[in-house]
Coordinates of C-alpha atoms in Angstrom, one line a residue:
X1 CA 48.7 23.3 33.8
X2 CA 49.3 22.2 30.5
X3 CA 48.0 18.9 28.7
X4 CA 51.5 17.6 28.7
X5 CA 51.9 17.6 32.1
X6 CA 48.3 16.2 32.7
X7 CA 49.1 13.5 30.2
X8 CA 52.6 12.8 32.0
X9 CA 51.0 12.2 35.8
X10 CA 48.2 10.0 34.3
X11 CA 51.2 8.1 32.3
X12 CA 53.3 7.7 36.1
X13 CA 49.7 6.7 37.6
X14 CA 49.6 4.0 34.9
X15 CA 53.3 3.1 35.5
X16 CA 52.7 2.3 39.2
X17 CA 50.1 0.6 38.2
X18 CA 52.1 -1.7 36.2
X19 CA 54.5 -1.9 38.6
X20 CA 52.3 -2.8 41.5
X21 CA 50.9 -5.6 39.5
X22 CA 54.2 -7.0 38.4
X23 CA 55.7 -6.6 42.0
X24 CA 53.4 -7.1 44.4
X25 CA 51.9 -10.6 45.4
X26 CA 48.3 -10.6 44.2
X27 CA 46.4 -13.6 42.4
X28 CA 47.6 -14.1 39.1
X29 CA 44.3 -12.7 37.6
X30 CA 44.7 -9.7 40.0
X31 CA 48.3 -9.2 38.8
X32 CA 47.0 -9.1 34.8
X33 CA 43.9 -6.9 35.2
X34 CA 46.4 -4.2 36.9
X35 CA 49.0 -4.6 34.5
X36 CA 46.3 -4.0 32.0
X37 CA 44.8 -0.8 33.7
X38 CA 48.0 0.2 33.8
X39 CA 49.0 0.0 29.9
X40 CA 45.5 1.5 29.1
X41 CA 46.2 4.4 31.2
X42 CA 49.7 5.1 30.1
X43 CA 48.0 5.0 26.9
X44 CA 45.5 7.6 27.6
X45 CA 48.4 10.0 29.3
X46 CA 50.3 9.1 26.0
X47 CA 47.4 10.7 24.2
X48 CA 46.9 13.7 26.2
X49 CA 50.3 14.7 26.1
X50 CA 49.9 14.3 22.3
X51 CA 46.9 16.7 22.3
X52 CA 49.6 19.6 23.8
X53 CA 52.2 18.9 21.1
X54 CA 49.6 20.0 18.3
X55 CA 49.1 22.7 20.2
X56 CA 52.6 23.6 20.6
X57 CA 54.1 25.3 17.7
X58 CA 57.0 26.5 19.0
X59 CA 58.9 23.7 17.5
X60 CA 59.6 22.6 14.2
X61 CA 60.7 19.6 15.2
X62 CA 57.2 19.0 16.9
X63 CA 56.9 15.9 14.5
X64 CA 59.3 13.9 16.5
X65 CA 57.5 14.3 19.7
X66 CA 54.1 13.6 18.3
X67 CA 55.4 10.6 16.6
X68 CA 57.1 9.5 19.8
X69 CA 53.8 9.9 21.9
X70 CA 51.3 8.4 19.3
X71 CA 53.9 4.8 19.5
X72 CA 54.3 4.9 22.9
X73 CA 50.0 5.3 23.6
X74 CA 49.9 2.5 20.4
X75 CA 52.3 0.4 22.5
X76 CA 50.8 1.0 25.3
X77 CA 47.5 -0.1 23.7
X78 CA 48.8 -3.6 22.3
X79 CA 50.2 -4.8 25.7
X80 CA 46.8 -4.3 27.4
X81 CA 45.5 -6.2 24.6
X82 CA 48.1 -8.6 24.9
X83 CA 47.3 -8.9 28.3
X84 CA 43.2 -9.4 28.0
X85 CA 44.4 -12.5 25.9
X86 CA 46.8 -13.8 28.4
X87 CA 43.7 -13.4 30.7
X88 CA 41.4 -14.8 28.4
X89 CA 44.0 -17.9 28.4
X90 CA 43.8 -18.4 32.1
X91 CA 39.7 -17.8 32.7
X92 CA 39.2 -20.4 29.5
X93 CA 41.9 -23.1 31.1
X94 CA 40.7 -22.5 34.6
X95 CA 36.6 -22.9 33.2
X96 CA 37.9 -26.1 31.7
X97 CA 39.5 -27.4 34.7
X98 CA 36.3 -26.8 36.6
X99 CA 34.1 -28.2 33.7
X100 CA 36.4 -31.4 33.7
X101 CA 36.4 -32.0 37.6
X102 CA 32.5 -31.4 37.7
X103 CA 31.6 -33.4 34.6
X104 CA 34.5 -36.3 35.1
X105 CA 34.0 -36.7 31.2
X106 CA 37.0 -37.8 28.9
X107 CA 37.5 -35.2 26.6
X108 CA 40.2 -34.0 23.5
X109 CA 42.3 -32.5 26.6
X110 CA 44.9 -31.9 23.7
X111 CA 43.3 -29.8 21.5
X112 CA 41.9 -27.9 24.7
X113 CA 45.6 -27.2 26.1
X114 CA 46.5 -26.6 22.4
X115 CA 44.1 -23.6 21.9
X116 CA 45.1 -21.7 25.2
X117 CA 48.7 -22.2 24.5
X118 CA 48.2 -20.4 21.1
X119 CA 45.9 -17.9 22.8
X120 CA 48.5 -17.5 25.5
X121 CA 51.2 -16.9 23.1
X122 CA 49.4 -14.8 21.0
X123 CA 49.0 -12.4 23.6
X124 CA 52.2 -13.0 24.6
X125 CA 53.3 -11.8 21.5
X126 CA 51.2 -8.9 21.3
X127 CA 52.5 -8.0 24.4
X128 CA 56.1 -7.9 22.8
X129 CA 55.2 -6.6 19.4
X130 CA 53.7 -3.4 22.2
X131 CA 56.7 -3.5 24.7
X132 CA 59.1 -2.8 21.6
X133 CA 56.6 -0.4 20.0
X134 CA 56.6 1.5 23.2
X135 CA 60.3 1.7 23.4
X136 CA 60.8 3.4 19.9
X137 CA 58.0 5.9 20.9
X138 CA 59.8 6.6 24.1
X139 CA 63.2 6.9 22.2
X140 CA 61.7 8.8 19.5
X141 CA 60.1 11.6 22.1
X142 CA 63.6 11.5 24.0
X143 CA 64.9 12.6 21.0
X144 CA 62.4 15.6 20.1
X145 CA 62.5 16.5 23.2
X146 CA 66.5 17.2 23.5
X147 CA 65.7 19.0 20.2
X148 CA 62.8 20.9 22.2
X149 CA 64.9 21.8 25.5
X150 CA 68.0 22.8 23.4
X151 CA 66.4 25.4 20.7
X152 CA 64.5 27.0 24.0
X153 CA 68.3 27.4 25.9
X154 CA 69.6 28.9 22.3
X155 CA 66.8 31.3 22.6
X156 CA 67.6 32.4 25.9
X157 CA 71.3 32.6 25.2
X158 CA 70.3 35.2 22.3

């Protein structure tokens, strides 16, 4: 079994993962910690496909593939970090809800709500920035792939 392969079942593990934390009804904080262990795994099958493609050199056009992998495992990367923000966001408003009831204490509640809504969007932004980053990786390795699959049928053919 080749690294590629390897690299593409740990990607679909992550992909479920995703998936069941985006579909399935969990706790909010549930739903973000498996959307993150899902992007970090895609990433890490993102990169071990992208060990086999320097080892594969029956492909000039290899470059397109490695490309493609290596922004897919970066995008990969920036929504799990976009998503530990998000997190962040909620644990810091839901610690300040909890410090406010306890306490009963008048505080700057604006500049409070202000911060997690710019950590909150930050991440939500990262996690953007990484969805499109992903994308262009994913389009990028369709591409050298075709390339890939179509030089190996004119090889037959000869």
């Amino acid at each position: 079994m080749s690294l590629e392969k390897i690299g593409n079942e740990i990607q679909s593990i992550g992909n479920v993962t995703v998936i069941s934390g985006l579909i399935i009804d969990f706790k909010e904080e549930t739903q973000i910690k498996l959307v993150i262990a899902g992007n970090w795994t895609q990433a890490l099958g993102g990169l071990t496909a992208l060990a086999d493609e320097f080892e594969d050199t029956s492909d000039k056009d290899e470059s397109l593939n490695i490309i493609g992998n290596l922004l897919q495992s970066i995008g990969n990367s920036l929504q799990a970090i976009g998503g530990v923000d998000e997190l962040k966001s909620i644990r810091n408003e839901d610690q300040s809800n909890k410090e406010g009831n306890v306490n009963d204490v008048e505080k700057d509640t604006d500049t409070q709500v202000n911060n997690e809504t710019n950590e909150n969007e930050e991440g939500k932004l990262i996690d953007i920035i990484g969805s499109w980053v992903q994308a262009v990786g994913s389009v990028i390795s369709l591409i050298g792939q075709i390339r890939e699959e179509s030089e190996e049928l004119e090889g037959n053919d000869e």
